[in-house]
PDB file of C-alpha atoms in Angstrom:
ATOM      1  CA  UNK A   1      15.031 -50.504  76.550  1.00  0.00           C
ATOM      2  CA  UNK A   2      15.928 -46.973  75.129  1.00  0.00           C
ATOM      3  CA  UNK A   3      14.498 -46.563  71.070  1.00  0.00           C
ATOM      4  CA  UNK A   4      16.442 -44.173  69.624  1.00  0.00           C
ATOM      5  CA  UNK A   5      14.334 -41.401  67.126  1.00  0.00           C
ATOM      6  CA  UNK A   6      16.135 -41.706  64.155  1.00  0.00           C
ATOM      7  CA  UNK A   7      14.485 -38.784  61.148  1.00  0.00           C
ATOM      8  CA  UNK A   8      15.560 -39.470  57.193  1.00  0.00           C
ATOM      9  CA  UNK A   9      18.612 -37.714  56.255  1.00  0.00           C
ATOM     10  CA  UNK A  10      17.870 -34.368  54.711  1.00  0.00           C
ATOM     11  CA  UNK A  11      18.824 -34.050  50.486  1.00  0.00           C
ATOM     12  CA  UNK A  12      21.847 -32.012  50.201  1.00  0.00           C
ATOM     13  CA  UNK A  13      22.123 -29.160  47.628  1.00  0.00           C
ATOM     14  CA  UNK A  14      22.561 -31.343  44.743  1.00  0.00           C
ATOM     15  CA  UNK A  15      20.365 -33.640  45.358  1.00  0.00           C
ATOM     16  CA  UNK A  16      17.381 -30.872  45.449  1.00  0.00           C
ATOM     17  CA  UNK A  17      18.719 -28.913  42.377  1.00  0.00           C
ATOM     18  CA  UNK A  18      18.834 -32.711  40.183  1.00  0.00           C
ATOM     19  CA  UNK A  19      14.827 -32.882  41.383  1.00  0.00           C
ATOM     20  CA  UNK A  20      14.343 -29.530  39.825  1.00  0.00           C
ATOM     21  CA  UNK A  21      15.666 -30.035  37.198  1.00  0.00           C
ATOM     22  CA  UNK A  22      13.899 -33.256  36.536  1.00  0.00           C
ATOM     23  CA  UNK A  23      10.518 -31.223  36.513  1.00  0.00           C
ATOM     24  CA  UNK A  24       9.547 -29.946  33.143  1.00  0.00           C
ATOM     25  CA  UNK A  25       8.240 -26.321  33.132  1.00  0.00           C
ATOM     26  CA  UNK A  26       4.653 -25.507  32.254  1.00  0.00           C
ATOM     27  CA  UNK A  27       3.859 -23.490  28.811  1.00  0.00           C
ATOM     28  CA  UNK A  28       1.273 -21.370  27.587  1.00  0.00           C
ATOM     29  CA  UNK A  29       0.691 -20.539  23.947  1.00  0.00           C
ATOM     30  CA  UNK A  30       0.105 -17.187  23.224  1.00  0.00           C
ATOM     31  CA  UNK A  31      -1.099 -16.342  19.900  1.00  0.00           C
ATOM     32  CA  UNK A  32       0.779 -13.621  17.354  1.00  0.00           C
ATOM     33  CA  UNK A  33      -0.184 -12.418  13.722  1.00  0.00           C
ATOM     34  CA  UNK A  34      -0.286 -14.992  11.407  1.00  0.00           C
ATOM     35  CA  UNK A  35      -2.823 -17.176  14.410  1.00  0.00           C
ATOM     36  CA  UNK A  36      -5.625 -15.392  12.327  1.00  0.00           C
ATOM     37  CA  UNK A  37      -5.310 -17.713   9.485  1.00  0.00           C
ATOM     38  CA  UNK A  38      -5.856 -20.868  11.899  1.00  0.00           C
ATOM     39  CA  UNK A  39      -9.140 -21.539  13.514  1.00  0.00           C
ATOM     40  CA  UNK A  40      -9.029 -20.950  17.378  1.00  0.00           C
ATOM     41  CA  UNK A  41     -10.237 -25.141  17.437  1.00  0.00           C
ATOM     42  CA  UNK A  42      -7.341 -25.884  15.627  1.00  0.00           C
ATOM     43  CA  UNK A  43      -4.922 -23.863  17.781  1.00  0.00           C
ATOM     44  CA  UNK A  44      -6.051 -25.062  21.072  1.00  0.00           C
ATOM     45  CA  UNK A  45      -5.611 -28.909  19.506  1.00  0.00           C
ATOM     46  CA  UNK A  46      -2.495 -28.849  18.849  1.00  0.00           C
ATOM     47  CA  UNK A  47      -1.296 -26.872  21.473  1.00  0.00           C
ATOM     48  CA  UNK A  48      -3.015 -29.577  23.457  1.00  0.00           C
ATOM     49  CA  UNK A  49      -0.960 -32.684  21.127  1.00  0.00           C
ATOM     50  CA  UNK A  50       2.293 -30.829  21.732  1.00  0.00           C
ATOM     51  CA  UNK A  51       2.538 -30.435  25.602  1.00  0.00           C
ATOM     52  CA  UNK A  52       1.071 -26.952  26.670  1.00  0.00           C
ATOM     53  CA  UNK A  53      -0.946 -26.447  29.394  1.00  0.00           C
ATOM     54  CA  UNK A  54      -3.067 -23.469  28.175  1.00  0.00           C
ATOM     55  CA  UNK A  55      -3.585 -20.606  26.304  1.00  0.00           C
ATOM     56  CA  UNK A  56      -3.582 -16.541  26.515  1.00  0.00           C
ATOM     57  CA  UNK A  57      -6.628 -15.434  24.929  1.00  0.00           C
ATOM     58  CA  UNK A  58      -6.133 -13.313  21.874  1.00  0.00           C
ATOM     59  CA  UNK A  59      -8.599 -10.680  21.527  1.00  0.00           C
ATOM     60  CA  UNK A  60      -9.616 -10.111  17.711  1.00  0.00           C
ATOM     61  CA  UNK A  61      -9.482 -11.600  14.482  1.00  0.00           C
ATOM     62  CA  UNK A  62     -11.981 -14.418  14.519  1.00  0.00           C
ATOM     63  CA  UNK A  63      -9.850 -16.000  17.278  1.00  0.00           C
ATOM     64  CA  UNK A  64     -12.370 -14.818  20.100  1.00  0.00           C
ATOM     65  CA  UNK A  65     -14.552 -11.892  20.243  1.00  0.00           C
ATOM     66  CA  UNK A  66     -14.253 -10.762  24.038  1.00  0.00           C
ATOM     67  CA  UNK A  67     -17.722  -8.987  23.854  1.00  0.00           C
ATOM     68  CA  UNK A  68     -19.875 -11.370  23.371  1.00  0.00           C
ATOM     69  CA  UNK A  69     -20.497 -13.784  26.303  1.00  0.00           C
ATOM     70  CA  UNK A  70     -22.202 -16.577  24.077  1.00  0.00           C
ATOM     71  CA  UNK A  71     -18.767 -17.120  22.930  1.00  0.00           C
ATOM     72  CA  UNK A  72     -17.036 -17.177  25.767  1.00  0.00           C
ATOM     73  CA  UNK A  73     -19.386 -19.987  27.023  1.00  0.00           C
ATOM     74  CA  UNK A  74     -18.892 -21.865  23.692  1.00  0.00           C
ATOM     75  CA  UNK A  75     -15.206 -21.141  24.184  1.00  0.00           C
ATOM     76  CA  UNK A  76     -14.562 -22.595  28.032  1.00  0.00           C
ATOM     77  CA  UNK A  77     -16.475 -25.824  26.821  1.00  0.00           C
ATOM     78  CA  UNK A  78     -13.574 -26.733  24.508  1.00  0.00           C
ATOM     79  CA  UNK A  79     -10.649 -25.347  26.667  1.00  0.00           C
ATOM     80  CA  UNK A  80     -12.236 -27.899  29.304  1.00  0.00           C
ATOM     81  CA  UNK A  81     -12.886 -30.877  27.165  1.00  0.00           C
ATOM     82  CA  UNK A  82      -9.209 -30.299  26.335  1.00  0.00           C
ATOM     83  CA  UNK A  83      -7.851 -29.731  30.343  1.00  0.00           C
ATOM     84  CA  UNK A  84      -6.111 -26.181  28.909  1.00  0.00           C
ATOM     85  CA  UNK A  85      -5.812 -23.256  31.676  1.00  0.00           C
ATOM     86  CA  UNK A  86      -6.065 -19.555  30.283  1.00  0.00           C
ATOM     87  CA  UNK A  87      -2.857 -17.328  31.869  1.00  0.00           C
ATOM     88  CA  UNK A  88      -5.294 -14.758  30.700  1.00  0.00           C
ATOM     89  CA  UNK A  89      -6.588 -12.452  27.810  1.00  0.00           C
ATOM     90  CA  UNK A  90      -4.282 -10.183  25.436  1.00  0.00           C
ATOM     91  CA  UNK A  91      -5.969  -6.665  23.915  1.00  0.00           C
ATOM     92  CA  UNK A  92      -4.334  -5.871  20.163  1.00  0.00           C
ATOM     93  CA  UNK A  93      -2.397  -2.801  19.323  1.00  0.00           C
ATOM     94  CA  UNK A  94      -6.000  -1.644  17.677  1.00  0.00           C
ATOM     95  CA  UNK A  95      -7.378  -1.258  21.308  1.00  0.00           C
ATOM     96  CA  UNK A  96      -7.911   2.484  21.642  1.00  0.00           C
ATOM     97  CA  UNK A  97      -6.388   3.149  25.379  1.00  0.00           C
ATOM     98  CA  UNK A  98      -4.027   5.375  24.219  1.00  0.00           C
ATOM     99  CA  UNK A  99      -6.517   7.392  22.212  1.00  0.00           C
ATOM    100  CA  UNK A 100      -7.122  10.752  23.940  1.00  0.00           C
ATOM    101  CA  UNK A 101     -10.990  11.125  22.803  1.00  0.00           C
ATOM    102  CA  UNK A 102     -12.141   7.427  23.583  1.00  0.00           C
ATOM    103  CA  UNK A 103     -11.488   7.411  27.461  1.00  0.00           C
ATOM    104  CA  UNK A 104     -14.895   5.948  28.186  1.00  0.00           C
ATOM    105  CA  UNK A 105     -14.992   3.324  25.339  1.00  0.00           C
ATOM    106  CA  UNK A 106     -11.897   2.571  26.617  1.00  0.00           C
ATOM    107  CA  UNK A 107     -12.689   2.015  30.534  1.00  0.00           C
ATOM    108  CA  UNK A 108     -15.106  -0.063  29.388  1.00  0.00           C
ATOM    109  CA  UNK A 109     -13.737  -1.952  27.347  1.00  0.00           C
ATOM    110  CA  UNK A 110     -10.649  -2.780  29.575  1.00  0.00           C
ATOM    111  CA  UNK A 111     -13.149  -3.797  32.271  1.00  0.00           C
ATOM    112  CA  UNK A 112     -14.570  -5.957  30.431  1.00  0.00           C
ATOM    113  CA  UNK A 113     -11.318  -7.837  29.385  1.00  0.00           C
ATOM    114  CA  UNK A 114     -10.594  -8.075  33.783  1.00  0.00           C
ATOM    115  CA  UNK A 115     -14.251  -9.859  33.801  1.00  0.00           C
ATOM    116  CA  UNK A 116     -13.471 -12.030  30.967  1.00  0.00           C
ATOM    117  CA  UNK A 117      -9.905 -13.234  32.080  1.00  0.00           C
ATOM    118  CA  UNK A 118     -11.609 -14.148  35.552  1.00  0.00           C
ATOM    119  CA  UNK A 119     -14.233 -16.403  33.845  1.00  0.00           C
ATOM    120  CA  UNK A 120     -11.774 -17.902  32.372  1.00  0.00           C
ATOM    121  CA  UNK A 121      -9.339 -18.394  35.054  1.00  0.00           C
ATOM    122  CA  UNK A 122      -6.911 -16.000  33.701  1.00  0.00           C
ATOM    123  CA  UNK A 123      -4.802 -13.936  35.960  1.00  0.00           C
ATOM    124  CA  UNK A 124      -4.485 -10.640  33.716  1.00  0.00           C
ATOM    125  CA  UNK A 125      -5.549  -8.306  30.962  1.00  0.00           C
ATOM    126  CA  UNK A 126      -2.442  -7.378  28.837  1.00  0.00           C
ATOM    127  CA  UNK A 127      -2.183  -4.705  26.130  1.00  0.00           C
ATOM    128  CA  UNK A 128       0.172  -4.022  23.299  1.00  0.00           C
ATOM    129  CA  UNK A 129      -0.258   0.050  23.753  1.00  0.00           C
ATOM    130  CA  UNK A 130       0.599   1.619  20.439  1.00  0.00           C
ATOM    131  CA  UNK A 131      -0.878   5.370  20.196  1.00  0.00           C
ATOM    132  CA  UNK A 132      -2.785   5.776  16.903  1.00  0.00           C
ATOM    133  CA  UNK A 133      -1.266   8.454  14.280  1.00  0.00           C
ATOM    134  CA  UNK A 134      -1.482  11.591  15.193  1.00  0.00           C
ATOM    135  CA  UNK A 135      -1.627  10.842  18.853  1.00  0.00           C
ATOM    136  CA  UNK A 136       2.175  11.271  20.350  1.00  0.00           C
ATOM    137  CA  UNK A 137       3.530   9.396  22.636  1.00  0.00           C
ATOM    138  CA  UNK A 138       3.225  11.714  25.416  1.00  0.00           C
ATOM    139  CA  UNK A 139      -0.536  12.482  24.897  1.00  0.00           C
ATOM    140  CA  UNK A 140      -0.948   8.398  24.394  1.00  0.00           C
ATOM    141  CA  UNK A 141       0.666   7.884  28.086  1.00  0.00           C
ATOM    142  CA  UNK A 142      -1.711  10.542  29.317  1.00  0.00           C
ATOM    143  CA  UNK A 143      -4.410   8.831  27.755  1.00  0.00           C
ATOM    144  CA  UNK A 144      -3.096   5.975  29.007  1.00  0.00           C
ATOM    145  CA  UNK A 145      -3.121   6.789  32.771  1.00  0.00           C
ATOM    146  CA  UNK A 146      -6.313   8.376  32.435  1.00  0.00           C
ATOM    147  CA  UNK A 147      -7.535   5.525  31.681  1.00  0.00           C
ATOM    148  CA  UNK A 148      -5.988   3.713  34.540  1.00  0.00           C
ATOM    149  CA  UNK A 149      -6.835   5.796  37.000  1.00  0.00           C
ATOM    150  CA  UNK A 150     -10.785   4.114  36.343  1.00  0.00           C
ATOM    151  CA  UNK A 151      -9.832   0.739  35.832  1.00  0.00           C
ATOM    152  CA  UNK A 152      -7.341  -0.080  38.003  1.00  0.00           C
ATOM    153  CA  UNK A 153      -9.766  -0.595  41.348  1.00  0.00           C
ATOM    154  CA  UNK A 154     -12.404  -2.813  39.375  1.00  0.00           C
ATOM    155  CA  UNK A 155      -9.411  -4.793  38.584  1.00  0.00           C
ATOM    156  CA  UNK A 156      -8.134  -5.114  41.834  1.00  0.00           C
ATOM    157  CA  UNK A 157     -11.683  -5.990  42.786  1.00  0.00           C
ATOM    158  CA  UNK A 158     -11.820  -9.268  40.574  1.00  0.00           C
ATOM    159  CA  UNK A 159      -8.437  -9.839  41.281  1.00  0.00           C
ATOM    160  CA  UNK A 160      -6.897  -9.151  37.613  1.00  0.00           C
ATOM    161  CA  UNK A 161      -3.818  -7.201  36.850  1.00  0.00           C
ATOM    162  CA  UNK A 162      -3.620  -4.605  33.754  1.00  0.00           C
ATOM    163  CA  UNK A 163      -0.135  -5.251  32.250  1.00  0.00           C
ATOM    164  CA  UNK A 164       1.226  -3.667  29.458  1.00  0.00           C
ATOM    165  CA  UNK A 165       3.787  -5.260  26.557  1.00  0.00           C
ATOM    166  CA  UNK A 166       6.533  -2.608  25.648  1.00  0.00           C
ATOM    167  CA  UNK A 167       7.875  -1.772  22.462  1.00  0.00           C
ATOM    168  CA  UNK A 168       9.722   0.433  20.619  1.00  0.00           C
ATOM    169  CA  UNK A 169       7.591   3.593  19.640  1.00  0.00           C
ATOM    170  CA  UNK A 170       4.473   2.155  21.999  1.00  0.00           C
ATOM    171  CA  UNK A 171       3.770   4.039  24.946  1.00  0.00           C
ATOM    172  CA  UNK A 172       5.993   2.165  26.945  1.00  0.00           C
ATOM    173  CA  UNK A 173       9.505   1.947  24.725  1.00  0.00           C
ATOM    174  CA  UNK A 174      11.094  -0.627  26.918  1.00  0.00           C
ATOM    175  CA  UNK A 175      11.337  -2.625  30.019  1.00  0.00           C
ATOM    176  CA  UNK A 176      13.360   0.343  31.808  1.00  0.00           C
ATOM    177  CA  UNK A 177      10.650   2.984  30.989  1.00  0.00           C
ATOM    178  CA  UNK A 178       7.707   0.318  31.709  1.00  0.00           C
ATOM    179  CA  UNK A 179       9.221   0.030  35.045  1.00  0.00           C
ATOM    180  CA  UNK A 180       9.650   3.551  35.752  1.00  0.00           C
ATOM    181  CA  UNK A 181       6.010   4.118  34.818  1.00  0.00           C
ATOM    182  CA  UNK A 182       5.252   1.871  37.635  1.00  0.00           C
ATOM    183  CA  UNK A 183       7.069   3.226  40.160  1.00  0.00           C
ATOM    184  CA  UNK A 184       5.870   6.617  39.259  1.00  0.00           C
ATOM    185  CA  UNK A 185       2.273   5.740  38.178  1.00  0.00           C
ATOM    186  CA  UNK A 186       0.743   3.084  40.231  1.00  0.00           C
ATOM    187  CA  UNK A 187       2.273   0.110  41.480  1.00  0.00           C
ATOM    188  CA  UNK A 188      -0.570  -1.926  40.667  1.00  0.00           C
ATOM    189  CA  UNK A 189       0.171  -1.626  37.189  1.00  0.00           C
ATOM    190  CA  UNK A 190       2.417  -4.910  35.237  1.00  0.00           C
ATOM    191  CA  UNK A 191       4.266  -5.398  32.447  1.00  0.00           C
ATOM    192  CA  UNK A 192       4.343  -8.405  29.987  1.00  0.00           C
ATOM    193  CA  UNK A 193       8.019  -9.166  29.917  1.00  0.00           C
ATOM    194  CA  UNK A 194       8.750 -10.000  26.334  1.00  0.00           C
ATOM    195  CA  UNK A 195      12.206 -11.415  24.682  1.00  0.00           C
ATOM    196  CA  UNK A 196      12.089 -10.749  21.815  1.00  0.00           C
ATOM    197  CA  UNK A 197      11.610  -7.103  22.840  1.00  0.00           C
ATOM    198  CA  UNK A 198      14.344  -7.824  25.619  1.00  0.00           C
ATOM    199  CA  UNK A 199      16.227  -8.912  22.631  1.00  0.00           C
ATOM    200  CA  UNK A 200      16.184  -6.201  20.290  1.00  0.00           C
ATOM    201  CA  UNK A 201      16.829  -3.941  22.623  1.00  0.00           C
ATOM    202  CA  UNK A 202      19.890  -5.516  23.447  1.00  0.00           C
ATOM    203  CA  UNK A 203      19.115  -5.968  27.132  1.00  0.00           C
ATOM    204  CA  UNK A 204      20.586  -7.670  29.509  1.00  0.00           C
ATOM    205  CA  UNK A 205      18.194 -10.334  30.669  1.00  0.00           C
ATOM    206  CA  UNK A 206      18.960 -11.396  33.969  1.00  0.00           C
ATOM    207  CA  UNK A 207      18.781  -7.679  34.886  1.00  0.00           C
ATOM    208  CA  UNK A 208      15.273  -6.920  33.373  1.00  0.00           C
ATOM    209  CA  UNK A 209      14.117 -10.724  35.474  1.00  0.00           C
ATOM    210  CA  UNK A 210      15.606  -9.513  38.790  1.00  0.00           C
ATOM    211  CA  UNK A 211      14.073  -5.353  38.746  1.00  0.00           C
ATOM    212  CA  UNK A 212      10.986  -5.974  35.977  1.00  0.00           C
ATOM    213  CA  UNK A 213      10.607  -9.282  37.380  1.00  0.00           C
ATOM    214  CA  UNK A 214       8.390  -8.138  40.737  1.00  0.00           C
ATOM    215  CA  UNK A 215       5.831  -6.222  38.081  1.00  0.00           C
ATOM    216  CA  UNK A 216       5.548  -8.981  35.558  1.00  0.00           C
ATOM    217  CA  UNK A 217       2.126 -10.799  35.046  1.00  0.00           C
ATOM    218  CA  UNK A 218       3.377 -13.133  32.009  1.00  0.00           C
ATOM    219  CA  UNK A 219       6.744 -14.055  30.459  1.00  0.00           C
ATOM    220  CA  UNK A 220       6.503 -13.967  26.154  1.00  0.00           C
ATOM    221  CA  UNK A 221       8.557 -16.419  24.562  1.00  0.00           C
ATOM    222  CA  UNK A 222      10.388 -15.854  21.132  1.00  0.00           C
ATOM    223  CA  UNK A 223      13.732 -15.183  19.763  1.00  0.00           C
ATOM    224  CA  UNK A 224      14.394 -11.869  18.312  1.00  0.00           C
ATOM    225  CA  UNK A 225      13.068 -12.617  14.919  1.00  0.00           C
ATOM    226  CA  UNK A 226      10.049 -13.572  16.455  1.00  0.00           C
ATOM    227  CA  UNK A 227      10.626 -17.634  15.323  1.00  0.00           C
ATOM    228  CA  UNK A 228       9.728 -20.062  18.061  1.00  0.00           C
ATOM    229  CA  UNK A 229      12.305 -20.636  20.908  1.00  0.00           C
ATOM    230  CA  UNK A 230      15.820 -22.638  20.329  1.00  0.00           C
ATOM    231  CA  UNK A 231      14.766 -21.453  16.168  1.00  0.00           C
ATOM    232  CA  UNK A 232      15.895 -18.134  16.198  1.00  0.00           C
ATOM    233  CA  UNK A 233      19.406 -17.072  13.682  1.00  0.00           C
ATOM    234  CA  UNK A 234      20.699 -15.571  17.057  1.00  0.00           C
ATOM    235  CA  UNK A 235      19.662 -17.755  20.731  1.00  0.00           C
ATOM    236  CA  UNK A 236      17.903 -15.329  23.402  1.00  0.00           C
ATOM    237  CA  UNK A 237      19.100 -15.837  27.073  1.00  0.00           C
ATOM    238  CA  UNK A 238      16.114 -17.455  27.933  1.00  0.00           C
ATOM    239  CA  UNK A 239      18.740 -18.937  31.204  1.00  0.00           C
ATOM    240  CA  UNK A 240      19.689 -15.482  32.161  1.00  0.00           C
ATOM    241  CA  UNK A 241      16.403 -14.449  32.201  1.00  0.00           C
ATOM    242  CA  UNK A 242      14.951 -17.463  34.095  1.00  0.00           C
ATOM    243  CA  UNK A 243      17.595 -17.184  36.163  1.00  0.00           C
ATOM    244  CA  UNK A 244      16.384 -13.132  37.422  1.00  0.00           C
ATOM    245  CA  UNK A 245      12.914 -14.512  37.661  1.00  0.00           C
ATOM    246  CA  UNK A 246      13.776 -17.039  40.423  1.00  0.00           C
ATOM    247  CA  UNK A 247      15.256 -14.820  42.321  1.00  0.00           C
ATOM    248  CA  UNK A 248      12.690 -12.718  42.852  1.00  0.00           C
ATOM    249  CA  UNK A 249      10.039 -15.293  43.441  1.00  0.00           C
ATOM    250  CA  UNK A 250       8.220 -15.078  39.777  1.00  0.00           C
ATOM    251  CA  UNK A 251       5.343 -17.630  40.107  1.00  0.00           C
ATOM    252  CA  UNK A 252       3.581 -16.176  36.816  1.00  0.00           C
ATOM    253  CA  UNK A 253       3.161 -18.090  33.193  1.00  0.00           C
ATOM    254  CA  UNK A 254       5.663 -18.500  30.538  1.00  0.00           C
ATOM    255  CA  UNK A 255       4.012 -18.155  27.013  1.00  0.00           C
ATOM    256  CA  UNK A 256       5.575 -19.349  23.531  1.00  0.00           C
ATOM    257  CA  UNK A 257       4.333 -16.580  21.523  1.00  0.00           C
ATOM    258  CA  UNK A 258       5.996 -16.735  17.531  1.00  0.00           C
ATOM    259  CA  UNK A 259       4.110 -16.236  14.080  1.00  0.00           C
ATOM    260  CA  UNK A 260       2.185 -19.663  13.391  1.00  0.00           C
ATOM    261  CA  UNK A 261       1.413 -18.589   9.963  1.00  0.00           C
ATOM    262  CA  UNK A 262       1.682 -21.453   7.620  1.00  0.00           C
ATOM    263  CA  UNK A 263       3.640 -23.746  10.441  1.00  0.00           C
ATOM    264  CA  UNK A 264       0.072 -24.179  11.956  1.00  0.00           C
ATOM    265  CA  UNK A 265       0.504 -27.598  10.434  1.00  0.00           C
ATOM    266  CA  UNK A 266       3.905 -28.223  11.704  1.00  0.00           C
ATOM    267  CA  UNK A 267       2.868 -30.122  14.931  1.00  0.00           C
ATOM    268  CA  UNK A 268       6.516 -29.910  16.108  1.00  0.00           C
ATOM    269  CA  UNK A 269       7.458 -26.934  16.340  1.00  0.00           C
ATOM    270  CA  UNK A 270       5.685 -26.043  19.646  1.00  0.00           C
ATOM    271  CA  UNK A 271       6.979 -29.831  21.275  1.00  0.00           C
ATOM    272  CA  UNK A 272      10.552 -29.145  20.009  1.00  0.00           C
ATOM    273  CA  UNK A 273      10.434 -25.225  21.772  1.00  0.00           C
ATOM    274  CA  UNK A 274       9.054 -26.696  24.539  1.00  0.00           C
ATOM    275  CA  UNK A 275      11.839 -29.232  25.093  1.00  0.00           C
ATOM    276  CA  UNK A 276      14.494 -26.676  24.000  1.00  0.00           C
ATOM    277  CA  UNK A 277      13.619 -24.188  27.004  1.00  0.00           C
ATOM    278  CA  UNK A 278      13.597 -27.279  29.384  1.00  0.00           C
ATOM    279  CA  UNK A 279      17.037 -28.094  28.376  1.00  0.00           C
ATOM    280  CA  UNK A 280      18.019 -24.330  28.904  1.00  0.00           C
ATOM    281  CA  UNK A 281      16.002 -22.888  31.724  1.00  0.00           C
ATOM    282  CA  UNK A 282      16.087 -25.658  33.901  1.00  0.00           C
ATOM    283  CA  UNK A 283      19.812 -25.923  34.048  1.00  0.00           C
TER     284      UNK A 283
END
């Protein structure tokens, strides 16, 4: 007698892209101004209650002091007796990088948000990069990649990426110029890809996902009035951009980041962004 090997039939196309689209995306939160009138405890609850998997540390404020290691202890016993993941730790516009006469405060400092990030799991240190007045924006790139040039190999070391968030009038004006300062820099160096900086400078999204896309260490979340996804007068592509991202392989963390302010008590507006990008950047 002859038994034939029979193997399962393989899932055609559709089948495979119904599964994926049956599997919910992961969120992080990533606090903005306005977080500074909610305790951290409070954030990280209902973050917790409305479906995300983590936070990005905010550095300042009386969120979380990143200097002093007591906290951080204190702080990693109550992200794990709530199961949230850090994507990793954010440096404020205050953060003197970009300051010409504070390179060494600065190295430090920026080292010390690489060692912090890996205690917590994190994957990154990310910095809004705004030269202080007088500073111009050419002397606060200089500063900038001075900087760089002694932190990016400690980085490397603890396996942490420096990214920086553009803006208009920060040293890096937009996604375009962030990107060209990569290529030209160091390509070690990452950006945080932020809509509702995509958005107001009218960019097209899928475009700044498929070129940005290979240099991005976390995705920020927010319409172009900075409200909370799907809440926004005008709707960002969030598809579009989703869309680039796949295609180049982007394995990194998407993080709702929107002004809290007095919603901190409005438990569903992080559940009801959450389920709005589902609907739209899983199609």
């Amino acid at each position: 007698m002859v038994f034939e090997k029979k193997f399962p039939t393989p899932p055609d196309k559709g089948e495979i892209e119904g599964v994926k689209r049956r599997i919910k995306m992961e969120f992080y939160f990533a606090p903005y101004c306005g977080c500074e009138k909610v305790n951290i405890l409070e954030i990280l609850d209902f973050i917790k209650e409305n479906g995300c998997v983590g936070i990005e540390l905010f550095q300042g404020w009386h969120l979380f002091d990143n200097l002093d290691k007591d906290e951080w202890v204190k702080l990693k016993k109550e992200l794990d007796a709530r199961e949230l993941k850090v994507s990793g730790v954010f440096v404020p516009g205050a953060f003197p990088i970009s300051y010409p006469y504070y390179n060494e405060v600065a190295v430090n400092y920026l080292v010390q948000s690489c060692k912090c990030s890996k205690y917590f799991g994190g994957k990154y240190a990310a910095i809004w990069n705004a030269p202080p007045k007088p500073v111009t924006l050419e002397e606060g790139r200089v500063a900038t990649s001075n900087v760089l040039k002694e932190v990016l190999d400690k980085a490397e070391s603890l396996g942490i990426s420096v990214a920086f968030e553009f803006e208009k009038e920060s040293c890096f004006d937009n996604w375009k110029d962030t990107l060209n300062y990569i290529l030209t820099f160091d390509k070690r160096v990452r950006a945080i890809c932020d809509t509702f900086h995509l958005a107001h400078d009218k960019a097209d999204a899928y475009e700044a996902g498929v070129q940005l896309g290979p240099y991005v260490s976390a995705v920020h979340l927010a319409e172009d009035d900075r409200s909370a996804p799907g809440q926004g007068k005008t709707k960002f592509d969030f598809k579009a951009l989703k869309k680039g991202l796949d295609e180049i392989g982007y394995k990194g963390p998407y993080c709702l980041q929107y002004d809290l302010g007095e919603k901190a008590k409005n438990r569903h507006t992080i559940k009801e962004s959450i389920d709005y990008l589902n609907s739209v950047m899983r199609q």
